[in-house]
Short mmCIF file of C-alpha atoms in Angstrom, two decimals:
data_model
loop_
_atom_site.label_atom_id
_atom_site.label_comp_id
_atom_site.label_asym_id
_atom_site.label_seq_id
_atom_site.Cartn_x
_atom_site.Cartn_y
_atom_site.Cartn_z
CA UNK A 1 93.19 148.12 26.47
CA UNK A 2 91.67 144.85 26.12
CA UNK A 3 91.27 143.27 22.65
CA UNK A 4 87.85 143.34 22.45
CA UNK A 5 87.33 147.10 23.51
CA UNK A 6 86.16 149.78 20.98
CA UNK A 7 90.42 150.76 21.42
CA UNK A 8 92.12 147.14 20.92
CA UNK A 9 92.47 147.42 17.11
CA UNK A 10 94.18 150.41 17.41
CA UNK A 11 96.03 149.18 19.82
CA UNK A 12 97.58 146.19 18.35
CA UNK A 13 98.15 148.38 14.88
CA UNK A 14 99.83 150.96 16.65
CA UNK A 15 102.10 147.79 18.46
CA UNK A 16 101.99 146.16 15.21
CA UNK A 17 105.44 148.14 13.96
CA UNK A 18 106.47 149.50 17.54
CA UNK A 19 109.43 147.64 17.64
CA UNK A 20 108.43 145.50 20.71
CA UNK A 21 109.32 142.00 21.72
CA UNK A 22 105.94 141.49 22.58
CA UNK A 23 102.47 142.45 23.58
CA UNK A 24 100.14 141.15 26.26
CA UNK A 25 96.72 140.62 26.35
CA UNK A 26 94.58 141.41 29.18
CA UNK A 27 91.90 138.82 30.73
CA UNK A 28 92.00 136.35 28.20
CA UNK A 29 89.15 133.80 28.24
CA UNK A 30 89.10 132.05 24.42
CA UNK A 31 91.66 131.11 22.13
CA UNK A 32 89.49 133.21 19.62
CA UNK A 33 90.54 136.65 21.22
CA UNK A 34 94.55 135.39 20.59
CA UNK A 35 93.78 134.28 16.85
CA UNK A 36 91.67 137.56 16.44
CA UNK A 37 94.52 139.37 18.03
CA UNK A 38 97.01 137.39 15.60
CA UNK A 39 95.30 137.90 12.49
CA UNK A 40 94.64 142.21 13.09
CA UNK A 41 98.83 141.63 13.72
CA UNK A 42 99.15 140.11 10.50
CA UNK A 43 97.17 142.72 8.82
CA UNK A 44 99.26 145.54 10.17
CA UNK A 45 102.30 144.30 9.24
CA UNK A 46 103.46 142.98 12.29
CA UNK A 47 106.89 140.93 11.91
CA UNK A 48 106.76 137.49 12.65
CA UNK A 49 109.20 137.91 16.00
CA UNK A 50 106.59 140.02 17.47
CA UNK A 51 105.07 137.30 20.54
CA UNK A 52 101.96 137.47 22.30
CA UNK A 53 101.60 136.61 25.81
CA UNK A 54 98.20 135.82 27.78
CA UNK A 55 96.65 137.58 31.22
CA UNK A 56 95.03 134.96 32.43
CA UNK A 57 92.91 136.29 35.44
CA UNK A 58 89.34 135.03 35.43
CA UNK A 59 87.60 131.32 36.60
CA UNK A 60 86.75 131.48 32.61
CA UNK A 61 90.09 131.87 31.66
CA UNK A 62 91.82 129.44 33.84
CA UNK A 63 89.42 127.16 32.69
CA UNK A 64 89.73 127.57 28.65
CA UNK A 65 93.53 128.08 29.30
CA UNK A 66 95.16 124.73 27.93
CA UNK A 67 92.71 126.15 24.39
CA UNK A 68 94.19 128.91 24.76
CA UNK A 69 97.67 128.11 24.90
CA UNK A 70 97.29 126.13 21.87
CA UNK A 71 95.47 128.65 20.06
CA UNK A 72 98.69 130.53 17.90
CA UNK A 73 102.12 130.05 17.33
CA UNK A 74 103.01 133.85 18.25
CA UNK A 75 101.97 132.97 21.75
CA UNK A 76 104.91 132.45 24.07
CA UNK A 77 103.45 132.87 27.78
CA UNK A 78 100.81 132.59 30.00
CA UNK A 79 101.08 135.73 33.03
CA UNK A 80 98.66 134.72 36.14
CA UNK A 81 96.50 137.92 37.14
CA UNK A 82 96.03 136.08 40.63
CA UNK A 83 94.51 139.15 41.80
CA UNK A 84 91.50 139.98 40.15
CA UNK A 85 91.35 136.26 39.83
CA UNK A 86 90.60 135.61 43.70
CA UNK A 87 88.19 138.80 43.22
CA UNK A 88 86.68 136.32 40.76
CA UNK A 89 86.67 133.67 43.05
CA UNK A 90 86.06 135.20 46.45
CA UNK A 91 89.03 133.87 47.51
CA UNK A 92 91.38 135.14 50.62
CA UNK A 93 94.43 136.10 49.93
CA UNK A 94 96.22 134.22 52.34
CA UNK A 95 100.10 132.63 53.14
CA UNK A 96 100.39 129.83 50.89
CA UNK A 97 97.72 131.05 48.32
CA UNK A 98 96.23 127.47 49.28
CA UNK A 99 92.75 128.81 47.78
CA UNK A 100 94.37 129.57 44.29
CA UNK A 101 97.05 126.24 44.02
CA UNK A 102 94.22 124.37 41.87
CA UNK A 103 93.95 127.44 39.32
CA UNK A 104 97.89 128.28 39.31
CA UNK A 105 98.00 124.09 38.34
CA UNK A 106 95.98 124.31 35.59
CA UNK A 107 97.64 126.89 34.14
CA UNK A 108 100.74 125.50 34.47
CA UNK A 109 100.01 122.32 33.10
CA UNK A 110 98.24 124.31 29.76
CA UNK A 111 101.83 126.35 29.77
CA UNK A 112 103.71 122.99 29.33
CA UNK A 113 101.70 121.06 27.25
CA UNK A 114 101.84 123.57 24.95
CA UNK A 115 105.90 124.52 25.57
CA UNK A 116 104.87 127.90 27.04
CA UNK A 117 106.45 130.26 30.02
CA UNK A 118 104.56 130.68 32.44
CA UNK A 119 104.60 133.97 34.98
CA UNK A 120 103.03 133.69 38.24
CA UNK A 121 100.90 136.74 40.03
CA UNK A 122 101.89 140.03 41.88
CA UNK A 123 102.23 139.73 45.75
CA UNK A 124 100.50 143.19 46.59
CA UNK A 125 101.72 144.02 50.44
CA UNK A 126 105.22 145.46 49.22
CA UNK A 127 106.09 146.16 52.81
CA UNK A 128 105.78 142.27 53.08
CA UNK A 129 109.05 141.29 52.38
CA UNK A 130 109.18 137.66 53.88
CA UNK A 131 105.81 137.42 52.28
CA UNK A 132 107.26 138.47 49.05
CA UNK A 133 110.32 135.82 49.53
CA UNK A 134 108.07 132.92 50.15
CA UNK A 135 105.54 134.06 47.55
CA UNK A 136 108.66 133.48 45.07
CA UNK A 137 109.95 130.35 46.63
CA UNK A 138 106.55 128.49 46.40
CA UNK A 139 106.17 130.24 42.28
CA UNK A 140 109.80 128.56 41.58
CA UNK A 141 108.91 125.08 43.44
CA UNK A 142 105.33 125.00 41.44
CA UNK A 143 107.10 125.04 38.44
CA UNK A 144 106.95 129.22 37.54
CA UNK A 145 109.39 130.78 34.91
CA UNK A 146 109.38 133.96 36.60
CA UNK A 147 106.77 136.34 38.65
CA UNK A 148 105.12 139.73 37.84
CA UNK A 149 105.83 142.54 39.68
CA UNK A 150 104.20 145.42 40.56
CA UNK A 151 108.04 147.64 42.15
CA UNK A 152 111.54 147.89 41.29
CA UNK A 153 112.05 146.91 44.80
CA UNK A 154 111.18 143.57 44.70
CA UNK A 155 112.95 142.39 41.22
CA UNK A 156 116.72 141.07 43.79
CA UNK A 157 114.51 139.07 45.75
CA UNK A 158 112.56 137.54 42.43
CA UNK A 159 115.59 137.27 40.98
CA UNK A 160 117.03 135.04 43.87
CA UNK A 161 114.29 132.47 43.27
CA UNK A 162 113.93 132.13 40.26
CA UNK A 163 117.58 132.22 38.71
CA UNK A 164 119.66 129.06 38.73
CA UNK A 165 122.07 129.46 42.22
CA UNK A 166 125.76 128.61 41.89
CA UNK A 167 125.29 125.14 43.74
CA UNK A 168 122.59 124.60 41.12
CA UNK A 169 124.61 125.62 38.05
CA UNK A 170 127.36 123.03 39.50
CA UNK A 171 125.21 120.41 39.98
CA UNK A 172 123.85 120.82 36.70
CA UNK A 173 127.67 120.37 35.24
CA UNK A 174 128.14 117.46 37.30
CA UNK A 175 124.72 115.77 36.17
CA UNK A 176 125.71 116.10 32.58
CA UNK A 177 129.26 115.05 33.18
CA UNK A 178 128.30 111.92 35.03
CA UNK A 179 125.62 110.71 32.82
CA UNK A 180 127.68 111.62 29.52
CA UNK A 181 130.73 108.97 31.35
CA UNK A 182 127.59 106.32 32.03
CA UNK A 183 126.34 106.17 28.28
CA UNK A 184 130.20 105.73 27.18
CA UNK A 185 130.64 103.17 29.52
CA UNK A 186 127.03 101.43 27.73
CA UNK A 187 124.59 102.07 30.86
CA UNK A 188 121.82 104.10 30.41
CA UNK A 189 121.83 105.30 34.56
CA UNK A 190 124.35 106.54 36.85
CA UNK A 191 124.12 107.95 40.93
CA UNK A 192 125.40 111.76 41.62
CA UNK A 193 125.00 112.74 45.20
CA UNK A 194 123.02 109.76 46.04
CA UNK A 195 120.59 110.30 43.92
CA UNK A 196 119.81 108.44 40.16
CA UNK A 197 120.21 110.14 37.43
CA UNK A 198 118.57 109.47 33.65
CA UNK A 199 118.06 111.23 30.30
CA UNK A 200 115.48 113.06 32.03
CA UNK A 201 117.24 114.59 34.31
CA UNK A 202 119.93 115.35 32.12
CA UNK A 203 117.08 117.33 30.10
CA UNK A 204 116.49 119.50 32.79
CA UNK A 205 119.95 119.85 33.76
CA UNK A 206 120.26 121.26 30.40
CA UNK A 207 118.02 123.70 30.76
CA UNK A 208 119.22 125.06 33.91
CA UNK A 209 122.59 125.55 32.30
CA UNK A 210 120.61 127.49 29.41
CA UNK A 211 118.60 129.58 31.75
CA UNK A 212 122.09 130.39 33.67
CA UNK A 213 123.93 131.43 30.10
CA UNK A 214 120.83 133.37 29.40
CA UNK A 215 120.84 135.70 32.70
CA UNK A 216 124.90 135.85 32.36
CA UNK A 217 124.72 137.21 28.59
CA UNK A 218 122.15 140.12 30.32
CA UNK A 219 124.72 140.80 32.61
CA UNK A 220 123.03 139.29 35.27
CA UNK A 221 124.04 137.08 38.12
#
């Protein structure tokens, strides 16, 4: 139930010492619903590891999002409701999601600033499995930690997109390695593949090295 329905208190008490990673909170359109949600967490008792994440699914809430991303340090993810949101917006749902790119932006961009995840929206046709691929493969190029989904079905095909491949993991090693052997010879750049390579992409070499220890230590690919 939504936090500010006549059941959200209860709710979030009854979540409060539940044992869960985390809660999520439906339509979010203020940073005062998280810090409302926060403080009835507080008052139940709820440990400090317990993380709220943010629906955001309404023109209101894409809008206030980068306020809402800053608005508690419990928060740790944005989750796009794309669907209700194009309801919103009378917006087709279409290949490409072209009429939704400026909305999944902005909440992106709120997500980093603010050193959030961010989880892109269902794809409803299940029987659309090339839909379903491409709907992942545009969520991992936009930037996208992950993507919601809506049947078991779907999570190997999610999972292909969004985890590190092998070839990635390598290059990864190889960026590091390289640039490491450039700063001990005293130069700040170095070329792998063709292509330069800086302390910035080191940085995100780095992470895709974390992200790949992360999905091994789950016993996944």
């Amino acid at each position: 139930n939504a936090a500010d329905t006549p059941w959200g208190a209860d709710d979030l008490a009854a979540l409060a010492g539940s044992g869960a990673d985390g809660i999520v909170l439906s339509k979010v359109e203020r940073p005062e619903t998280v810090k409302a949600a926060e403080a009835a967490l507080r008052q139940a008792g709820a440990p400090d590891s317990l993380q709220i994440w943010c629906m955001v699914e309404t023109p209101l809430g894409v809008l206030n999002a980068a306020a809402v991303a800053g608005s508690s340090a419990r928060l740790a993810g944005l989750i796009l409701g794309t669907s209700d949101l194009a309801k919103d917006l009378r917006a087709a749902h279409e290949p490409g999601r072209q009429p939704l790119l400026t909305a999944l932006g902005l909440c992106l961009l709120a997500g980093r600033a603010h050193g959030l995840a961010v989880i892109d929206g269902v794809h409803l046709d299940l029987e659309d499995e090339a839909g379903f691929a491409e709907s992942c493969r545009q969520g991992a190029a936009l930037g996208f930690d992950g993507k919601s989904l809506i049947h078991p079905k779907t999570i190997a095909a999610a999972n292909a997109a969004f985890a590190p491949s092998a070839e990635t993991v390598e290059t990864a090693l190889r960026v590091i390695a390289a640039h490491a052997a450039a700063v001990q010879a005293g130069q700040g750049v170095t070329v792998v593949d063709g292509r330069l390579v800086e302390a910035l992409h080191v940085s995100d070499a780095e992470r895709v090295l974390a992200l790949h220890r992360a999905i091994a230590e789950r016993g996944g690919a």
